[in-house]
Amino acid sequence: MEIEEYGRAKVLKPSIEDDELIAVDDLEGAASLADFEYADRSTHHLAVADTTLSGGKLSRIEAQRVTVTGATLQSVVIDHCVLMSSDWIDCVLSRVMFRDCKFLGANFVDNKWSNVVFQDCRIEYTTFDTIHASTPIVFVGTRFKEVTFRRSELHAGHISNCTLDAVEFDGGTYTDFDFRDNDLSAIRGASNLNGILIDRVQRQELAEALVSELDLRYADEADR
């Protein structure tokens, strides 16, 4: 298996043989799908439930509604997809890469992740709730807007060259998560980021984030 390095994080890449992939018209109905390609689709509702997808690709998919429940994804690449109003509930993701994808209104809840990468994605109005990661999780070149990380265990992950617009950390564990090369001044819940890795110049950014959450009164205002 190939290993990709992101800063200090080492991630196993998906292992896919492009010339052996079989085109499929649907992801529903089968207990498992292997060596598949699901591509060039526009659909109202993409549903995947209680199945295993392995060694495959989802490419250029546009879906108005996405429901992924009780599914296992192993060695899968999802790229150039627009996934709106999506729910990923009780899923297992292993060696999964999201590349150039847009998530507009997503909920990842009660997931188990290992070797998951979000690269050059756009993630808006999304919640990552109770994500248990057994290996480093990576976000690189991704734009976040109105995103909440809640009650998740994301040890030793990596995030770089990302835009963090109204990103909140509501509980969870992020020990040794590498936050260098990002502007942290506008994040919320900075007090929950105990043990993360930053550059010294980011101390001021975190201070600004913490102060912005306090209901402070300044002396010159109080004297008026």
PDB file of C-alpha atoms in Angstrom:
ATOM      1  CA  MET A   1       0.000   0.000   0.000  1.00  0.00           C
ATOM      2  CA  GLU A   2       1.215   3.504  -0.883  1.00  0.00           C
ATOM      3  CA  ILE A   3       1.720   6.033   1.882  1.00  0.00           C
ATOM      4  CA  GLU A   4       1.119   9.771   1.431  1.00  0.00           C
ATOM      5  CA  GLU A   5       2.730  12.209   3.855  1.00  0.00           C
ATOM      6  CA  TYR A   6       1.058  15.447   4.953  1.00  0.00           C
ATOM      7  CA  GLY A   7       3.372  17.225   7.355  1.00  0.00           C
ATOM      8  CA  ARG A   8       3.860  14.760  10.182  1.00  0.00           C
ATOM      9  CA  ALA A   9       0.812  12.684   9.240  1.00  0.00           C
ATOM     10  CA  LYS A  10       1.202   9.517   7.194  1.00  0.00           C
ATOM     11  CA  VAL A  11      -1.874   8.227   5.387  1.00  0.00           C
ATOM     12  CA  LEU A  12      -2.477   5.050   3.404  1.00  0.00           C
ATOM     13  CA  LYS A  13      -3.760   5.911  -0.071  1.00  0.00           C
ATOM     14  CA  PRO A  14      -6.681   4.134  -1.756  1.00  0.00           C
ATOM     15  CA  SER A  15      -5.545   1.251  -3.926  1.00  0.00           C
ATOM     16  CA  ILE A  16      -7.474   1.300  -7.189  1.00  0.00           C
ATOM     17  CA  GLU A  17      -6.777  -0.227 -10.591  1.00  0.00           C
ATOM     18  CA  ASP A  18      -8.447   2.190 -13.027  1.00  0.00           C
ATOM     19  CA  ASP A  19      -8.275  -0.176 -15.990  1.00  0.00           C
ATOM     20  CA  GLU A  20     -10.118  -2.871 -14.036  1.00  0.00           C
ATOM     21  CA  LEU A  21     -13.057  -0.786 -12.844  1.00  0.00           C
ATOM     22  CA  ILE A  22     -16.540  -1.830 -13.901  1.00  0.00           C
ATOM     23  CA  ALA A  23     -19.115   0.887 -14.604  1.00  0.00           C
ATOM     24  CA  VAL A  24     -22.279   0.555 -12.510  1.00  0.00           C
ATOM     25  CA  ASP A  25     -25.627   2.328 -12.814  1.00  0.00           C
ATOM     26  CA  ASP A  26     -26.621   2.119  -9.159  1.00  0.00           C
ATOM     27  CA  LEU A  27     -25.085   1.811  -5.708  1.00  0.00           C
ATOM     28  CA  GLU A  28     -28.170   0.280  -4.091  1.00  0.00           C
ATOM     29  CA  GLY A  29     -29.395  -3.270  -3.792  1.00  0.00           C
ATOM     30  CA  ALA A  30     -26.150  -5.227  -3.493  1.00  0.00           C
ATOM     31  CA  ALA A  31     -24.520  -6.385  -0.271  1.00  0.00           C
ATOM     32  CA  SER A  32     -21.178  -5.267  -1.695  1.00  0.00           C
ATOM     33  CA  LEU A  33     -19.570  -3.670  -4.725  1.00  0.00           C
ATOM     34  CA  ALA A  34     -15.903  -4.023  -5.649  1.00  0.00           C
ATOM     35  CA  ASP A  35     -13.748  -2.523  -8.406  1.00  0.00           C
ATOM     36  CA  PHE A  36     -16.574  -0.263  -9.540  1.00  0.00           C
ATOM     37  CA  GLU A  37     -16.970   3.180 -11.066  1.00  0.00           C
ATOM     38  CA  TYR A  38     -20.093   5.272 -10.589  1.00  0.00           C
ATOM     39  CA  ALA A  39     -19.708   8.409 -12.665  1.00  0.00           C
ATOM     40  CA  ASP A  40     -21.282  11.280 -14.595  1.00  0.00           C
ATOM     41  CA  ARG A  41     -24.648  11.288 -12.853  1.00  0.00           C
ATOM     42  CA  SER A  42     -27.119  13.921 -11.749  1.00  0.00           C
ATOM     43  CA  THR A  43     -29.655  12.569  -9.302  1.00  0.00           C
ATOM     44  CA  HIS A  44     -32.247  13.826  -6.863  1.00  0.00           C
ATOM     45  CA  HIS A  45     -31.431  11.245  -4.192  1.00  0.00           C
ATOM     46  CA  LEU A  46     -28.301   9.142  -3.847  1.00  0.00           C
ATOM     47  CA  ALA A  47     -28.868   6.417  -1.258  1.00  0.00           C
ATOM     48  CA  VAL A  48     -26.368   3.857   0.033  1.00  0.00           C
ATOM     49  CA  ALA A  49     -27.341   1.590   2.928  1.00  0.00           C
ATOM     50  CA  ASP A  50     -25.899  -1.468   4.679  1.00  0.00           C
ATOM     51  CA  THR A  51     -23.375  -2.248   1.970  1.00  0.00           C
ATOM     52  CA  THR A  52     -19.618  -2.379   1.413  1.00  0.00           C
ATOM     53  CA  LEU A  53     -18.019  -0.361  -1.379  1.00  0.00           C
ATOM     54  CA  SER A  54     -14.393  -1.247  -2.054  1.00  0.00           C
ATOM     55  CA  GLY A  55     -11.715  -0.450  -4.602  1.00  0.00           C
ATOM     56  CA  GLY A  56     -13.907   1.995  -6.516  1.00  0.00           C
ATOM     57  CA  LYS A  57     -14.544   5.562  -7.611  1.00  0.00           C
ATOM     58  CA  LEU A  58     -17.432   8.002  -7.545  1.00  0.00           C
ATOM     59  CA  SER A  59     -16.747  10.771 -10.050  1.00  0.00           C
ATOM     60  CA  ARG A  60     -18.633  13.831 -11.246  1.00  0.00           C
ATOM     61  CA  ILE A  61     -21.797  13.090  -9.280  1.00  0.00           C
ATOM     62  CA  GLU A  62     -24.336  15.808  -8.501  1.00  0.00           C
ATOM     63  CA  ALA A  63     -26.955  14.871  -5.926  1.00  0.00           C
ATOM     64  CA  GLN A  64     -29.611  17.044  -4.296  1.00  0.00           C
ATOM     65  CA  ARG A  65     -29.954  14.591  -1.395  1.00  0.00           C
ATOM     66  CA  VAL A  66     -27.494  11.985  -0.114  1.00  0.00           C
ATOM     67  CA  THR A  67     -28.152   9.279   2.483  1.00  0.00           C
ATOM     68  CA  VAL A  68     -25.321   6.933   3.429  1.00  0.00           C
ATOM     69  CA  THR A  69     -26.318   4.680   6.331  1.00  0.00           C
ATOM     70  CA  GLY A  70     -24.516   1.723   7.849  1.00  0.00           C
ATOM     71  CA  ALA A  71     -22.107   1.588   4.913  1.00  0.00           C
ATOM     72  CA  THR A  72     -18.460   0.614   4.752  1.00  0.00           C
ATOM     73  CA  LEU A  73     -16.177   2.333   2.242  1.00  0.00           C
ATOM     74  CA  GLN A  74     -12.761   0.768   1.752  1.00  0.00           C
ATOM     75  CA  SER A  75     -10.184   2.145  -0.673  1.00  0.00           C
ATOM     76  CA  VAL A  76     -12.558   4.545  -2.423  1.00  0.00           C
ATOM     77  CA  VAL A  77     -11.961   7.831  -4.245  1.00  0.00           C
ATOM     78  CA  ILE A  78     -14.794  10.371  -4.429  1.00  0.00           C
ATOM     79  CA  ASP A  79     -13.923  13.262  -6.703  1.00  0.00           C
ATOM     80  CA  HIS A  80     -15.479  16.236  -8.450  1.00  0.00           C
ATOM     81  CA  CYS A  81     -18.816  15.579  -6.753  1.00  0.00           C
ATOM     82  CA  VAL A  82     -21.457  18.030  -5.525  1.00  0.00           C
ATOM     83  CA  LEU A  83     -23.258  16.436  -2.598  1.00  0.00           C
ATOM     84  CA  MET A  84     -26.033  18.519  -1.072  1.00  0.00           C
ATOM     85  CA  SER A  85     -28.089  17.790   2.049  1.00  0.00           C
ATOM     86  CA  SER A  86     -26.132  14.660   2.843  1.00  0.00           C
ATOM     87  CA  ASP A  87     -26.245  12.398   5.891  1.00  0.00           C
ATOM     88  CA  TRP A  88     -23.458   9.915   6.595  1.00  0.00           C
ATOM     89  CA  ILE A  89     -24.717   7.923   9.568  1.00  0.00           C
ATOM     90  CA  ASP A  90     -22.967   5.016  11.322  1.00  0.00           C
ATOM     91  CA  CYS A  91     -20.429   4.535   8.518  1.00  0.00           C
ATOM     92  CA  VAL A  92     -16.923   3.095   8.379  1.00  0.00           C
ATOM     93  CA  LEU A  93     -14.477   4.880   6.070  1.00  0.00           C
ATOM     94  CA  SER A  94     -11.041   3.398   5.454  1.00  0.00           C
ATOM     95  CA  ARG A  95      -8.561   4.731   2.891  1.00  0.00           C
ATOM     96  CA  VAL A  96     -11.096   7.159   1.440  1.00  0.00           C
ATOM     97  CA  MET A  97     -10.142  10.306  -0.451  1.00  0.00           C
ATOM     98  CA  PHE A  98     -12.591  13.142  -1.110  1.00  0.00           C
ATOM     99  CA  ARG A  99     -11.075  15.276  -3.862  1.00  0.00           C
ATOM    100  CA  ASP A 100     -12.519  18.501  -5.331  1.00  0.00           C
ATOM    101  CA  CYS A 101     -15.893  17.810  -3.713  1.00  0.00           C
ATOM    102  CA  LYS A 102     -18.559  20.219  -2.456  1.00  0.00           C
ATOM    103  CA  PHE A 103     -20.549  19.376   0.667  1.00  0.00           C
ATOM    104  CA  LEU A 104     -23.403  21.823   1.157  1.00  0.00           C
ATOM    105  CA  GLY A 105     -25.331  20.909   4.289  1.00  0.00           C
ATOM    106  CA  ALA A 106     -23.854  17.604   5.492  1.00  0.00           C
ATOM    107  CA  ASN A 107     -23.952  15.586   8.698  1.00  0.00           C
ATOM    108  CA  PHE A 108     -21.303  12.976   9.469  1.00  0.00           C
ATOM    109  CA  VAL A 109     -22.540  11.209  12.604  1.00  0.00           C
ATOM    110  CA  ASP A 110     -21.181   8.195  14.535  1.00  0.00           C
ATOM    111  CA  ASN A 111     -18.519   7.365  11.954  1.00  0.00           C
ATOM    112  CA  LYS A 112     -15.330   5.348  12.304  1.00  0.00           C
ATOM    113  CA  TRP A 113     -12.531   6.664  10.098  1.00  0.00           C
ATOM    114  CA  SER A 114      -9.024   5.635   9.181  1.00  0.00           C
ATOM    115  CA  ASN A 115      -6.817   7.166   6.476  1.00  0.00           C
ATOM    116  CA  VAL A 116      -9.429   9.682   5.299  1.00  0.00           C
ATOM    117  CA  VAL A 117      -8.364  12.734   3.258  1.00  0.00           C
ATOM    118  CA  PHE A 118     -10.314  15.807   2.140  1.00  0.00           C
ATOM    119  CA  GLN A 119      -8.335  17.565  -0.598  1.00  0.00           C
ATOM    120  CA  ASP A 120      -9.336  20.820  -2.314  1.00  0.00           C
ATOM    121  CA  CYS A 121     -12.915  20.504  -1.098  1.00  0.00           C
ATOM    122  CA  ARG A 122     -15.586  23.009  -0.131  1.00  0.00           C
ATOM    123  CA  ILE A 123     -17.443  22.131   3.058  1.00  0.00           C
ATOM    124  CA  GLU A 124     -20.296  24.383   4.167  1.00  0.00           C
ATOM    125  CA  TYR A 125     -23.019  24.146   6.831  1.00  0.00           C
ATOM    126  CA  THR A 126     -21.705  20.767   7.926  1.00  0.00           C
ATOM    127  CA  THR A 127     -21.376  18.908  11.221  1.00  0.00           C
ATOM    128  CA  PHE A 128     -18.807  16.245  12.063  1.00  0.00           C
ATOM    129  CA  ASP A 129     -20.377  14.624  15.124  1.00  0.00           C
ATOM    130  CA  THR A 130     -18.784  11.746  17.048  1.00  0.00           C
ATOM    131  CA  ILE A 131     -16.113  10.850  14.517  1.00  0.00           C
ATOM    132  CA  HIS A 132     -13.695   8.259  15.884  1.00  0.00           C
ATOM    133  CA  ALA A 133     -10.444   8.266  13.906  1.00  0.00           C
ATOM    134  CA  SER A 134      -7.957   5.460  14.466  1.00  0.00           C
ATOM    135  CA  THR A 135      -5.338   7.081  12.182  1.00  0.00           C
ATOM    136  CA  PRO A 136      -4.571  10.699  11.218  1.00  0.00           C
ATOM    137  CA  ILE A 137      -7.310  12.476   9.270  1.00  0.00           C
ATOM    138  CA  VAL A 138      -6.248  15.094   6.730  1.00  0.00           C
ATOM    139  CA  PHE A 139      -7.815  18.291   5.397  1.00  0.00           C
ATOM    140  CA  VAL A 140      -5.736  20.147   2.823  1.00  0.00           C
ATOM    141  CA  GLY A 141      -6.603  23.101   0.577  1.00  0.00           C
ATOM    142  CA  THR A 142     -10.200  22.997   1.770  1.00  0.00           C
ATOM    143  CA  ARG A 143     -12.627  25.830   2.406  1.00  0.00           C
ATOM    144  CA  PHE A 144     -14.811  25.545   5.515  1.00  0.00           C
ATOM    145  CA  LYS A 145     -17.826  27.715   6.242  1.00  0.00           C
ATOM    146  CA  GLU A 146     -20.200  27.250   9.188  1.00  0.00           C
ATOM    147  CA  VAL A 147     -18.747  23.870  10.151  1.00  0.00           C
ATOM    148  CA  THR A 148     -18.900  22.230  13.588  1.00  0.00           C
ATOM    149  CA  PHE A 149     -16.690  19.468  14.953  1.00  0.00           C
ATOM    150  CA  ARG A 150     -18.474  17.890  17.916  1.00  0.00           C
ATOM    151  CA  ARG A 151     -17.481  15.097  20.344  1.00  0.00           C
ATOM    152  CA  SER A 152     -14.922  13.693  17.924  1.00  0.00           C
ATOM    153  CA  GLU A 153     -11.628  11.903  18.515  1.00  0.00           C
ATOM    154  CA  LEU A 154      -9.193  13.217  15.923  1.00  0.00           C
ATOM    155  CA  HIS A 155      -5.692  12.564  17.211  1.00  0.00           C
ATOM    156  CA  ALA A 156      -2.560  13.553  15.282  1.00  0.00           C
ATOM    157  CA  GLY A 157      -4.446  14.750  12.205  1.00  0.00           C
ATOM    158  CA  HIS A 158      -3.389  17.421   9.740  1.00  0.00           C
ATOM    159  CA  ILE A 159      -5.036  20.539   8.340  1.00  0.00           C
ATOM    160  CA  SER A 160      -3.190  22.982   6.077  1.00  0.00           C
ATOM    161  CA  ASN A 161      -3.852  25.784   3.600  1.00  0.00           C
ATOM    162  CA  CYS A 162      -7.520  25.788   4.595  1.00  0.00           C
ATOM    163  CA  THR A 163      -9.991  28.641   5.064  1.00  0.00           C
ATOM    164  CA  LEU A 164     -11.699  28.360   8.456  1.00  0.00           C
ATOM    165  CA  ASP A 165     -14.771  30.593   8.263  1.00  0.00           C
ATOM    166  CA  ALA A 166     -16.990  30.196  11.345  1.00  0.00           C
ATOM    167  CA  VAL A 167     -15.579  26.786  12.265  1.00  0.00           C
ATOM    168  CA  GLU A 168     -16.505  25.595  15.753  1.00  0.00           C
ATOM    169  CA  PHE A 169     -14.921  22.929  17.933  1.00  0.00           C
ATOM    170  CA  ASP A 170     -17.572  21.768  20.379  1.00  0.00           C
ATOM    171  CA  GLY A 171     -15.837  19.243  22.602  1.00  0.00           C
ATOM    172  CA  GLY A 172     -13.746  16.332  21.370  1.00  0.00           C
ATOM    173  CA  THR A 173     -10.077  15.385  21.464  1.00  0.00           C
ATOM    174  CA  TYR A 174      -7.528  16.842  19.027  1.00  0.00           C
ATOM    175  CA  THR A 175      -4.196  16.026  20.689  1.00  0.00           C
ATOM    176  CA  ASP A 176      -1.212  16.511  18.338  1.00  0.00           C
ATOM    177  CA  PHE A 177      -3.500  17.633  15.495  1.00  0.00           C
ATOM    178  CA  ASP A 178      -1.322  19.797  13.247  1.00  0.00           C
ATOM    179  CA  PHE A 179      -3.008  23.182  12.711  1.00  0.00           C
ATOM    180  CA  ARG A 180      -0.016  24.999  11.237  1.00  0.00           C
ATOM    181  CA  ASP A 181      -0.412  27.039   8.007  1.00  0.00           C
ATOM    182  CA  ASN A 182      -3.958  28.138   8.851  1.00  0.00           C
ATOM    183  CA  ASP A 183      -5.453  31.341  10.222  1.00  0.00           C
ATOM    184  CA  LEU A 184      -7.038  30.409  13.566  1.00  0.00           C
ATOM    185  CA  SER A 185      -8.238  33.869  14.612  1.00  0.00           C
ATOM    186  CA  ALA A 186     -11.887  33.299  13.612  1.00  0.00           C
ATOM    187  CA  ILE A 187     -12.472  29.806  14.978  1.00  0.00           C
ATOM    188  CA  ARG A 188     -14.901  29.115  17.805  1.00  0.00           C
ATOM    189  CA  GLY A 189     -14.372  26.816  20.751  1.00  0.00           C
ATOM    190  CA  ALA A 190     -10.622  27.343  20.816  1.00  0.00           C
ATOM    191  CA  SER A 191     -10.573  26.221  24.454  1.00  0.00           C
ATOM    192  CA  ASN A 192     -11.390  22.694  23.250  1.00  0.00           C
ATOM    193  CA  LEU A 193      -8.195  22.455  21.193  1.00  0.00           C
ATOM    194  CA  ASN A 194      -5.972  21.373  24.038  1.00  0.00           C
ATOM    195  CA  GLY A 195      -2.744  19.751  22.857  1.00  0.00           C
ATOM    196  CA  ILE A 196      -2.836  20.776  19.181  1.00  0.00           C
ATOM    197  CA  LEU A 197       0.319  21.620  17.225  1.00  0.00           C
ATOM    198  CA  ILE A 198       0.753  25.256  16.115  1.00  0.00           C
ATOM    199  CA  ASP A 199       3.473  27.728  15.172  1.00  0.00           C
ATOM    200  CA  ARG A 200       4.405  30.372  17.705  1.00  0.00           C
ATOM    201  CA  VAL A 201       2.909  33.111  15.522  1.00  0.00           C
ATOM    202  CA  GLN A 202      -0.471  31.396  15.840  1.00  0.00           C
ATOM    203  CA  ARG A 203      -0.556  32.020  19.590  1.00  0.00           C
ATOM    204  CA  GLN A 204      -1.880  35.515  18.909  1.00  0.00           C
ATOM    205  CA  GLU A 205      -4.536  34.145  16.547  1.00  0.00           C
ATOM    206  CA  LEU A 206      -5.776  31.709  19.189  1.00  0.00           C
ATOM    207  CA  ALA A 207      -5.770  34.509  21.757  1.00  0.00           C
ATOM    208  CA  GLU A 208      -7.998  36.567  19.479  1.00  0.00           C
ATOM    209  CA  ALA A 209     -10.333  33.609  19.027  1.00  0.00           C
ATOM    210  CA  LEU A 210     -10.608  33.073  22.776  1.00  0.00           C
ATOM    211  CA  VAL A 211     -11.183  36.740  23.566  1.00  0.00           C
ATOM    212  CA  SER A 212     -13.916  37.015  20.931  1.00  0.00           C
ATOM    213  CA  GLU A 213     -15.931  34.373  22.797  1.00  0.00           C
ATOM    214  CA  LEU A 214     -15.866  36.251  26.105  1.00  0.00           C
ATOM    215  CA  ASP A 215     -18.421  38.844  27.105  1.00  0.00           C
ATOM    216  CA  LEU A 216     -15.889  41.515  27.954  1.00  0.00           C
ATOM    217  CA  ARG A 217     -16.335  45.153  28.932  1.00  0.00           C
ATOM    218  CA  TYR A 218     -13.534  47.582  28.303  1.00  0.00           C
ATOM    219  CA  ALA A 219     -12.653  50.273  30.832  1.00  0.00           C
ATOM    220  CA  ASP A 220     -13.092  53.199  28.467  1.00  0.00           C
ATOM    221  CA  GLU A 221     -16.617  51.986  27.634  1.00  0.00           C
ATOM    222  CA  ALA A 222     -17.562  51.341  31.277  1.00  0.00           C
ATOM    223  CA  ASP A 223     -16.599  54.891  32.257  1.00  0.00           C
ATOM    224  CA  ARG A 224     -18.931  56.504  29.796  1.00  0.00           C
TER     225      ARG A 224
END
